[in-house]
Amino acid sequence: MLEYFDRIIVGGGAAGFFTAINIAENNRSLKVLILERGKEVLNKVRLSGGGRCNVTHAEFIPAELVRKYPRGSKELRGPFHKFMTGDTIGWFEDRGVSLKTENDGRMFPVTDSSETIIDCFRKECDNLKIEVRTGESLKSFSSEGDYWKIEVGSKEYSCEKLMLATGSNSKIWNLLKNSGHSIVDAVPSLFTFNIEDDRIKDLPGIALDAEVEIPGAKLSSDGPLLITHWGFSGPAILKLSAWGARALNELQYKFSIKVNWIPGENELSIIETLKDLKQEHSKQQVYKRAQFDLPKRLWHSLVLASGISQDSKWADLNKQQLSNLGAQLTAAEFNVNGKSTFKEEFVTAGGIDLKEVDFQTFESKLHPNLYFAGEILNIDAITGGFNFQNAWTGGFLAAKAMS
Ligand SMILES: Cc1cc2nc3c(=O)[nH]c(=O)nc-3n(C[C@H](O)[C@H](O)[C@H](O)COP(=O)(O)OP(=O)(O)OC[C@H]3O[C@@H](n4cnc5c(N)ncnc54)[C@H](O)[C@@H]3O)c2cc1C
């Protein structure tokens, strides 16, 4: 039996729900259906931000906001002028969900619970009579005249306008490939680096601002770096993983990373400072007192790695030791061997080629009345709420066109 809905959204995630709710709100006479393959909808929203859902980011200038997207920055510029972070805050506020901003700009529901966002979506779907069907996995879609016919298990549906918001599902990308769309190969983004190195093995938990560089991939970033039990994490590293998602995949996650533990300094400038310290503190033990506001344990580790013994005094340091210490402080090299999942947020780089999408409407340029939003597109961002913002913006603009 072929069941008809005016609008069908495949994928019960962030982008799918935002699209469906906005369609129904724009035009209450439309019969809207969300089809979700899983038993539950909004799974990633539930897990997101460590269960708190980092909904968006307090960045209100479109030109700045787009700089958070290694893939999609050019294409999102126009859409962000129509619906961006401030609009997201207002949208949730209008539905009784207040957001708060943390020091680093990330925004969460004041309840600190992703269930608040899920409850909001569920309530909206009930009020707007949007049908949500779970356990329904899209198998195929084809256009028949002015309508889309879609096959879901043993059932068939038809609709006038179809949205695919299936995230990073390779099966759907393959269906799209068969329909003529180009798909950019998927690789992981937002991961942490595995490093086995004596200098950091006893330092998990230490976090500090640093400048980091991967010369082999011509990548650099800065910000908080966290030493973990398995290597490096923190925003500075996650940014590298996002911007270098493809390059680091090509290197099979084996590369060398340089860390400057004293941002703003370099090997030359630090040597001069170390010479001054040698004069000023000639009688003091180098190891004992941490310099440059570095955590004591890190200072100890870098001093020993420079070939300076625990009882050496500043006056004892020779040229080579000063140079070693300068290098350890501002250009410490570590070998990365593999990656680990960052549990608070991860995404896939890759998806529908952006050249084939109209970013006024998020409609396919190849197939009229077929729309996309969210991670199915070759768009992804650094961590901080920007990935959801892509889903909200795409969903909102597609909904406008689909209503
Ligand atoms: C653990 C984790 C935490 C995260 N935390 C954050 C965060 O705090 N802030 C942030 O901005 N981003 C976060 N992200 C990224 C964010 O979750 C994604 O960018 C966002 O969910 C993408 O939304 P989407 O709707 O495009 O895809 P999804 O949320 O992945 O939704 C796609 C839906 O489609 C369904 N589907 C797939 N194939 C089919 C099919 N054939 N038929 C029917 N249904 C199908 C899937 O089951 C899924 O429910 C996090 C990601 C993870 C994994």
Short mmCIF file of C-alpha atoms and ligand atoms in Angstrom, two decimals:
data_model
loop_
_atom_site.label_atom_id
_atom_site.label_comp_id
_atom_site.label_asym_id
_atom_site.label_seq_id
_atom_site.Cartn_x
_atom_site.Cartn_y
_atom_site.Cartn_z
CA MET A 1 0.00 0.00 0.00
CA LEU A 2 1.25 3.43 -0.92
CA GLU A 3 0.71 6.00 1.84
CA TYR A 4 0.78 9.69 0.99
CA PHE A 5 2.17 12.58 3.04
CA ASP A 6 2.73 16.11 1.73
CA ARG A 7 6.25 16.26 3.15
CA ILE A 8 8.44 13.38 4.26
CA ILE A 9 11.62 13.82 6.26
CA VAL A 10 13.89 10.80 6.39
CA GLY A 11 16.06 10.82 9.51
CA GLY A 12 14.84 11.58 13.02
CA GLY A 13 17.91 13.52 14.12
CA ALA A 14 18.58 17.18 14.82
CA ALA A 15 18.21 18.36 11.22
CA GLY A 16 15.16 16.18 10.51
CA PHE A 17 13.17 17.35 13.54
CA PHE A 18 14.06 21.00 13.04
CA THR A 19 12.93 20.80 9.42
CA ALA A 20 9.67 18.98 10.18
CA ILE A 21 8.64 21.32 13.00
CA ASN A 22 9.35 24.43 10.97
CA ILE A 23 7.45 23.10 7.93
CA ALA A 24 4.38 22.32 10.03
CA GLU A 25 4.59 25.68 11.74
CA ASN A 26 4.86 27.55 8.45
CA ASN A 27 1.93 25.68 6.94
CA ARG A 28 -0.33 23.80 9.30
CA SER A 29 -2.35 22.26 6.51
CA LEU A 30 0.59 20.08 5.40
CA LYS A 31 0.74 16.44 6.45
CA VAL A 32 4.29 15.90 7.66
CA LEU A 33 6.01 12.58 8.42
CA ILE A 34 9.40 11.82 9.99
CA LEU A 35 10.81 8.37 9.25
CA GLU A 36 13.56 7.07 11.52
CA ARG A 37 15.37 3.78 11.07
CA GLY A 38 16.27 3.35 14.77
CA LYS A 39 14.03 2.46 17.70
CA GLU A 40 14.61 5.91 19.15
CA VAL A 41 14.78 9.33 17.59
CA LEU A 42 17.29 12.08 18.37
CA ASN A 43 19.95 9.71 19.67
CA LYS A 44 22.87 12.01 18.99
CA VAL A 45 21.08 14.95 20.57
CA ARG A 46 20.64 12.81 23.70
CA LEU A 47 24.36 11.93 23.84
CA SER A 48 25.57 15.33 22.72
CA GLY A 49 27.80 17.55 24.79
CA GLY A 50 28.27 14.79 27.35
CA GLY A 51 24.47 14.56 27.86
CA ARG A 52 24.07 18.34 28.14
CA CYS A 53 23.63 19.18 24.41
CA ASN A 54 25.84 22.00 23.25
CA VAL A 55 23.03 23.55 21.18
CA THR A 56 24.93 26.44 19.62
CA HIS A 57 27.71 28.95 20.25
CA ALA A 58 27.72 32.58 21.36
CA GLU A 59 29.25 33.80 18.11
CA PHE A 60 26.96 36.34 16.50
CA ILE A 61 28.95 37.60 13.52
CA PRO A 62 28.32 35.48 10.40
CA ALA A 63 31.81 36.16 8.97
CA GLU A 64 33.36 34.87 12.22
CA LEU A 65 30.93 31.98 12.57
CA VAL A 66 31.75 30.54 9.14
CA ARG A 67 35.43 30.32 10.15
CA LYS A 68 34.52 27.44 12.46
CA TYR A 69 33.63 25.21 9.50
CA PRO A 70 36.58 23.47 7.81
CA ARG A 71 34.07 22.26 5.23
CA GLY A 72 31.12 24.48 4.34
CA SER A 73 32.37 27.91 5.37
CA LYS A 74 31.79 29.51 1.96
CA GLU A 75 28.39 27.91 1.45
CA LEU A 76 27.05 28.74 4.94
CA ARG A 77 27.81 32.45 4.69
CA GLY A 78 24.50 33.26 2.94
CA PRO A 79 22.36 30.91 5.07
CA PHE A 80 23.82 32.34 8.31
CA HIS A 81 22.66 35.79 7.28
CA LYS A 82 19.14 34.35 7.29
CA PHE A 83 19.23 32.04 10.32
CA MET A 84 22.07 31.75 12.75
CA THR A 85 23.04 31.46 16.39
CA GLY A 86 20.91 34.36 17.67
CA ASP A 87 17.91 32.95 15.81
CA THR A 88 18.53 29.52 17.35
CA ILE A 89 18.53 31.04 20.83
CA GLY A 90 15.29 32.90 20.02
CA TRP A 91 13.67 29.80 18.50
CA PHE A 92 14.24 27.75 21.65
CA GLU A 93 13.40 30.69 23.94
CA ASP A 94 10.02 31.05 22.16
CA ARG A 95 9.32 27.43 23.03
CA GLY A 96 10.26 27.77 26.68
CA VAL A 97 13.86 26.53 26.47
CA SER A 98 16.41 28.97 27.90
CA LEU A 99 20.04 28.59 26.95
CA LYS A 100 23.09 29.70 28.94
CA THR A 101 26.59 30.53 27.77
CA GLU A 102 29.75 29.04 29.24
CA ASN A 103 33.07 30.93 29.45
CA ASP A 104 34.31 29.45 26.18
CA GLY A 105 31.15 30.51 24.31
CA ARG A 106 29.42 27.11 24.20
CA MET A 107 25.67 27.31 24.82
CA PHE A 108 23.63 24.69 26.69
CA PRO A 109 20.08 24.47 28.01
CA VAL A 110 19.97 25.98 31.52
CA THR A 111 18.84 22.56 32.73
CA ASP A 112 22.21 21.10 31.61
CA SER A 113 20.24 18.24 30.09
CA SER A 114 19.82 17.25 26.45
CA GLU A 115 16.40 15.82 27.40
CA THR A 116 15.14 19.42 27.54
CA ILE A 117 15.81 19.78 23.81
CA ILE A 118 14.26 16.38 23.06
CA ASP A 119 11.16 17.21 25.15
CA CYS A 120 10.81 20.50 23.30
CA PHE A 121 10.90 18.75 19.90
CA ARG A 122 8.47 16.04 21.01
CA LYS A 123 6.01 18.61 22.34
CA GLU A 124 6.18 20.59 19.12
CA CYS A 125 5.59 17.45 17.06
CA ASP A 126 2.53 16.57 19.18
CA ASN A 127 1.09 20.08 18.94
CA LEU A 128 1.67 20.28 15.20
CA LYS A 129 0.47 16.71 14.56
CA ILE A 130 3.72 15.65 12.92
CA GLU A 131 3.84 11.87 12.57
CA VAL A 132 7.03 10.21 13.77
CA ARG A 133 7.54 6.57 12.75
CA THR A 134 10.51 4.63 14.10
CA GLY A 135 12.02 1.36 12.88
CA GLU A 136 11.52 2.57 9.29
CA SER A 137 14.71 2.50 7.26
CA LEU A 138 14.78 4.11 3.83
CA LYS A 139 15.75 1.58 1.14
CA SER A 140 15.19 3.55 -2.05
CA PHE A 141 13.66 6.69 -3.48
CA SER A 142 12.64 7.63 -6.98
CA SER A 143 10.66 10.40 -8.61
CA GLU A 144 7.43 9.60 -10.38
CA GLY A 145 6.04 12.62 -12.14
CA ASP A 146 5.61 15.38 -9.56
CA TYR A 147 5.94 12.99 -6.63
CA TRP A 148 8.63 11.08 -4.77
CA LYS A 149 8.09 7.42 -4.13
CA ILE A 150 10.06 5.97 -1.26
CA GLU A 151 10.51 2.43 -0.14
CA VAL A 152 10.88 1.66 3.56
CA GLY A 153 11.13 -2.04 4.37
CA SER A 154 7.95 -3.60 3.03
CA LYS A 155 6.08 -0.29 2.91
CA GLU A 156 5.93 2.44 0.32
CA TYR A 157 5.24 6.12 0.77
CA SER A 158 4.83 9.00 -1.60
CA CYS A 159 5.21 12.72 -1.08
CA GLU A 160 5.54 15.94 -2.99
CA LYS A 161 8.71 17.17 -1.27
CA LEU A 162 11.32 14.94 0.33
CA MET A 163 14.07 15.79 2.80
CA LEU A 164 17.00 13.46 3.44
CA ALA A 165 18.51 14.22 6.85
CA THR A 166 20.13 10.88 7.46
CA GLY A 167 23.46 12.15 8.83
CA SER A 168 26.53 10.18 7.87
CA ASN A 169 24.92 7.00 6.58
CA SER A 170 26.96 5.53 3.73
CA LYS A 171 23.98 3.56 2.39
CA ILE A 172 22.07 6.77 1.72
CA TRP A 173 25.16 8.35 0.19
CA ASN A 174 25.36 5.34 -2.14
CA LEU A 175 21.69 5.79 -3.11
CA LEU A 176 22.45 9.43 -3.84
CA LYS A 177 25.48 8.44 -5.91
CA ASN A 178 23.20 6.20 -7.97
CA SER A 179 20.87 9.17 -8.45
CA GLY A 180 23.73 11.19 -9.96
CA HIS A 181 24.95 13.15 -6.92
CA SER A 182 28.67 13.33 -6.14
CA ILE A 183 29.68 12.24 -2.66
CA VAL A 184 32.92 13.36 -1.04
CA ASP A 185 34.45 10.34 0.75
CA ALA A 186 33.81 10.30 4.48
CA VAL A 187 36.62 10.47 7.06
CA PRO A 188 36.33 11.05 10.82
CA SER A 189 36.73 14.52 12.31
CA LEU A 190 37.04 15.74 15.92
CA PHE A 191 39.36 13.16 17.46
CA THR A 192 42.20 13.16 19.96
CA PHE A 193 45.82 12.10 19.36
CA ASN A 194 47.47 8.94 20.71
CA ILE A 195 51.02 9.57 21.92
CA GLU A 196 53.33 7.34 23.94
CA ASP A 197 56.08 9.50 25.33
CA ASP A 198 57.95 9.53 28.65
CA ARG A 199 57.61 13.30 28.87
CA ILE A 200 53.83 13.15 29.30
CA LYS A 201 53.15 9.65 30.63
CA ASP A 202 52.85 10.84 34.25
CA LEU A 203 51.01 14.06 33.47
CA PRO A 204 47.38 13.19 32.63
CA GLY A 205 44.97 15.90 33.70
CA ILE A 206 47.32 18.81 33.02
CA ALA A 207 45.65 21.46 30.83
CA LEU A 208 47.22 24.66 29.57
CA ASP A 209 47.18 27.04 26.62
CA ALA A 210 49.59 26.02 23.89
CA GLU A 211 50.41 26.55 20.22
CA VAL A 212 50.47 23.35 18.21
CA GLU A 213 51.71 22.60 14.72
CA ILE A 214 51.78 19.59 12.40
CA PRO A 215 54.53 20.51 9.92
CA GLY A 216 53.86 17.39 7.79
CA ALA A 217 50.32 18.58 7.06
CA LYS A 218 50.96 22.33 7.20
CA LEU A 219 48.48 22.71 10.06
CA SER A 220 48.59 24.82 13.18
CA SER A 221 46.25 25.92 15.94
CA ASP A 222 46.24 27.19 19.49
CA GLY A 223 44.12 27.12 22.63
CA PRO A 224 43.76 24.80 25.61
CA LEU A 225 45.66 21.51 25.31
CA LEU A 226 44.84 18.66 27.66
CA ILE A 227 47.30 15.88 28.45
CA THR A 228 45.38 12.61 28.76
CA HIS A 229 46.24 9.02 29.68
CA TRP A 230 46.62 8.25 25.98
CA GLY A 231 48.09 11.46 24.54
CA PHE A 232 46.73 14.91 23.74
CA SER A 233 43.18 16.27 23.69
CA GLY A 234 41.53 19.66 24.29
CA PRO A 235 40.30 22.37 21.89
CA ALA A 236 43.73 23.04 20.33
CA ILE A 237 43.99 19.37 19.30
CA LEU A 238 40.34 18.99 18.25
CA LYS A 239 40.73 22.01 15.96
CA LEU A 240 43.75 20.35 14.31
CA SER A 241 41.77 17.13 13.90
CA ALA A 242 38.93 19.02 12.19
CA TRP A 243 41.02 21.15 9.85
CA GLY A 244 43.30 18.20 9.15
CA ALA A 245 40.58 15.53 8.96
CA ARG A 246 41.51 14.56 5.42
CA ALA A 247 45.29 15.20 5.54
CA LEU A 248 45.71 13.25 8.79
CA ASN A 249 43.67 10.39 7.37
CA GLU A 250 46.06 10.30 4.42
CA LEU A 251 48.96 10.11 6.91
CA GLN A 252 47.09 7.20 8.55
CA TYR A 253 47.18 9.15 11.81
CA LYS A 254 50.97 8.78 12.08
CA PHE A 255 52.73 12.14 12.17
CA SER A 256 54.85 14.46 14.26
CA ILE A 257 53.35 17.34 16.26
CA LYS A 258 55.25 20.33 17.64
CA VAL A 259 54.06 21.94 20.86
CA ASN A 260 54.92 25.42 22.06
CA TRP A 261 54.05 25.42 25.78
CA ILE A 262 54.64 29.18 26.01
CA PRO A 263 52.36 30.82 23.41
CA GLY A 264 53.81 33.99 21.98
CA GLU A 265 57.42 32.89 22.51
CA ASN A 266 59.67 31.07 20.06
CA GLU A 267 62.95 29.18 20.24
CA LEU A 268 65.05 32.32 19.71
CA SER A 269 63.20 34.59 22.12
CA ILE A 270 63.06 31.94 24.85
CA ILE A 271 66.84 31.38 24.77
CA GLU A 272 67.36 35.05 25.63
CA THR A 273 64.95 34.73 28.57
CA LEU A 274 66.67 31.53 29.72
CA LYS A 275 70.04 33.34 29.65
CA ASP A 276 68.54 36.08 31.87
CA LEU A 277 67.22 33.42 34.27
CA LYS A 278 70.70 31.89 34.37
CA GLN A 279 72.07 35.25 35.52
CA GLU A 280 69.28 36.08 37.97
CA HIS A 281 68.86 32.68 39.62
CA SER A 282 72.40 31.36 39.20
CA LYS A 283 72.42 29.63 42.60
CA GLN A 284 68.93 28.09 42.36
CA GLN A 285 68.15 24.59 41.17
CA VAL A 286 66.55 24.72 37.73
CA TYR A 287 64.25 21.76 38.38
CA LYS A 288 62.83 23.06 41.64
CA ARG A 289 60.99 26.19 40.59
CA ALA A 290 58.72 26.13 37.54
CA GLN A 291 59.08 29.11 35.23
CA PHE A 292 56.69 30.73 32.72
CA ASP A 293 53.66 29.78 34.86
CA LEU A 294 54.00 26.20 33.66
CA PRO A 295 52.48 23.46 35.82
CA LYS A 296 55.23 22.15 38.08
CA ARG A 297 55.02 18.55 36.82
CA LEU A 298 55.30 19.64 33.21
CA TRP A 299 58.29 21.88 33.99
CA HIS A 300 60.00 18.95 35.75
CA SER A 301 59.42 16.71 32.77
CA LEU A 302 60.72 19.24 30.23
CA VAL A 303 63.79 20.05 32.32
CA LEU A 304 64.75 16.37 32.57
CA ALA A 305 64.05 15.88 28.84
CA SER A 306 66.55 18.67 28.15
CA GLY A 307 69.37 16.65 29.75
CA ILE A 308 69.38 18.79 32.93
CA SER A 309 69.63 16.79 36.16
CA GLN A 310 67.43 17.46 39.18
CA ASP A 311 70.25 19.07 41.16
CA SER A 312 71.70 21.28 38.39
CA LYS A 313 71.75 24.98 39.23
CA TRP A 314 71.00 27.66 36.64
CA ALA A 315 74.70 28.67 36.66
CA ASP A 316 75.68 25.08 35.70
CA LEU A 317 73.74 25.08 32.43
CA ASN A 318 75.85 24.95 29.30
CA LYS A 319 74.86 26.29 25.89
CA GLN A 320 73.53 22.94 24.71
CA GLN A 321 71.33 22.48 27.78
CA LEU A 322 69.91 26.01 27.40
CA SER A 323 69.18 25.29 23.77
CA ASN A 324 67.58 21.91 24.63
CA LEU A 325 65.37 23.55 27.25
CA GLY A 326 64.39 26.29 24.78
CA ALA A 327 63.39 23.62 22.26
CA GLN A 328 61.43 21.57 24.82
CA LEU A 329 59.56 24.69 25.93
CA THR A 330 58.64 26.12 22.55
CA ALA A 331 59.05 23.37 19.93
CA ALA A 332 58.67 20.03 21.70
CA GLU A 333 58.17 17.29 19.13
CA PHE A 334 55.91 14.30 19.81
CA ASN A 335 55.10 11.34 17.59
CA VAL A 336 51.40 10.72 17.15
CA ASN A 337 50.46 7.12 16.46
CA GLY A 338 46.72 6.75 16.01
CA LYS A 339 43.63 8.59 17.18
CA SER A 340 40.92 8.16 19.80
CA THR A 341 37.27 9.20 19.84
CA PHE A 342 36.42 12.44 21.59
CA LYS A 343 33.34 11.33 23.48
CA GLU A 344 31.65 14.71 23.85
CA GLU A 345 31.30 15.39 20.13
CA PHE A 346 32.41 13.84 16.86
CA VAL A 347 31.37 14.18 13.26
CA THR A 348 32.17 12.94 9.79
CA ALA A 349 33.91 15.07 7.21
CA GLY A 350 32.49 14.26 3.78
CA GLY A 351 29.06 13.91 2.22
CA ILE A 352 27.05 15.43 -0.60
CA ASP A 353 29.21 17.68 -2.76
CA LEU A 354 28.19 21.24 -1.92
CA LYS A 355 28.35 22.34 -5.56
CA GLU A 356 25.21 20.28 -6.14
CA VAL A 357 23.07 22.04 -3.49
CA ASP A 358 21.25 25.38 -3.71
CA PHE A 359 22.09 27.11 -0.42
CA GLN A 360 19.12 29.48 -0.66
CA THR A 361 16.79 26.53 -0.12
CA PHE A 362 19.02 23.51 0.63
CA GLU A 363 17.43 21.84 -2.40
CA SER A 364 19.29 19.47 -4.70
CA LYS A 365 20.40 21.18 -7.90
CA LEU A 366 19.96 17.84 -9.66
CA HIS A 367 16.53 16.79 -8.44
CA PRO A 368 13.74 19.33 -7.82
CA ASN A 369 11.82 18.84 -4.55
CA LEU A 370 14.64 16.90 -2.90
CA TYR A 371 16.22 18.66 0.10
CA PHE A 372 19.13 18.00 2.46
CA ALA A 373 20.19 19.32 5.87
CA GLY A 374 22.75 18.47 8.54
CA GLU A 375 25.62 16.05 8.40
CA ILE A 376 24.51 14.37 5.15
CA LEU A 377 26.11 17.38 3.44
CA ASN A 378 29.86 17.81 3.17
CA ILE A 379 29.75 20.31 6.04
CA ASP A 380 31.30 19.96 9.47
CA ALA A 381 32.70 22.20 12.14
CA ILE A 382 35.13 22.34 15.02
CA THR A 383 33.71 21.45 18.42
CA GLY A 384 31.57 23.96 20.33
CA GLY A 385 27.95 23.77 19.12
CA PHE A 386 28.67 24.64 15.49
CA ASN A 387 27.68 21.24 14.11
CA PHE A 388 24.17 21.56 15.51
CA GLN A 389 24.01 25.13 14.22
CA ASN A 390 24.54 23.74 10.72
CA ALA A 391 21.62 21.36 11.28
CA TRP A 392 19.35 24.15 12.62
CA THR A 393 20.22 26.59 9.81
CA GLY A 394 19.81 24.02 7.04
CA GLY A 395 16.60 22.68 8.57
CA PHE A 396 15.10 26.13 8.97
CA LEU A 397 15.84 27.31 5.42
CA ALA A 398 14.83 24.01 3.83
CA ALA A 399 11.58 24.12 5.81
CA LYS A 400 10.84 27.59 4.44
CA ALA A 401 11.25 26.30 0.90
CA MET A 402 9.37 23.08 1.61
CA SER A 403 6.35 24.82 3.13
C1 LIG B 1 28.58 11.75 20.87
C2 LIG B 1 28.31 12.99 20.05
C3 LIG B 1 28.15 14.20 20.68
C4 LIG B 1 27.91 15.36 19.94
N1 LIG B 1 27.75 16.54 20.61
C5 LIG B 1 27.53 17.68 19.90
C6 LIG B 1 27.30 18.91 20.56
O1 LIG B 1 27.22 18.97 21.79
N2 LIG B 1 27.14 20.01 19.79
C7 LIG B 1 27.15 19.96 18.42
O2 LIG B 1 26.99 21.01 17.77
N3 LIG B 1 27.32 18.80 17.77
C8 LIG B 1 27.49 17.67 18.47
N4 LIG B 1 27.67 16.47 17.82
C9 LIG B 1 27.51 16.48 16.35
C10 LIG B 1 26.01 16.48 16.05
O3 LIG B 1 25.41 15.50 16.84
C11 LIG B 1 25.74 16.22 14.58
O4 LIG B 1 26.40 17.18 13.81
C12 LIG B 1 24.24 16.31 14.32
O5 LIG B 1 23.58 15.34 15.12
C13 LIG B 1 23.91 16.09 12.87
O6 LIG B 1 22.51 16.06 12.77
P1 LIG B 1 21.81 15.27 11.59
O7 LIG B 1 20.35 15.37 11.85
O8 LIG B 1 22.35 15.69 10.32
O9 LIG B 1 22.30 13.77 11.77
P2 LIG B 1 21.96 12.72 12.95
O10 LIG B 1 21.79 13.43 14.24
O11 LIG B 1 23.02 11.69 12.84
O12 LIG B 1 20.57 12.12 12.53
C14 LIG B 1 20.39 11.31 11.42
C15 LIG B 1 19.25 10.37 11.70
O13 LIG B 1 18.90 9.68 10.51
C16 LIG B 1 18.65 8.34 10.82
N5 LIG B 1 18.84 7.53 9.61
C17 LIG B 1 20.02 7.22 9.01
N6 LIG B 1 19.79 6.45 7.94
C18 LIG B 1 18.45 6.28 7.85
C19 LIG B 1 17.61 5.55 6.97
N7 LIG B 1 18.11 4.86 5.95
N8 LIG B 1 16.28 5.60 7.16
C20 LIG B 1 15.76 6.28 8.20
N9 LIG B 1 16.50 6.97 9.08
C21 LIG B 1 17.84 6.97 8.91
C22 LIG B 1 19.66 8.03 11.92
O14 LIG B 1 19.30 6.89 12.66
C23 LIG B 1 19.61 9.33 12.74
O15 LIG B 1 18.60 9.28 13.72
C24 LIG B 1 27.87 15.30 18.53
C25 LIG B 1 28.04 14.08 17.90
C26 LIG B 1 28.24 12.93 18.64
C27 LIG B 1 28.41 11.64 17.93
#
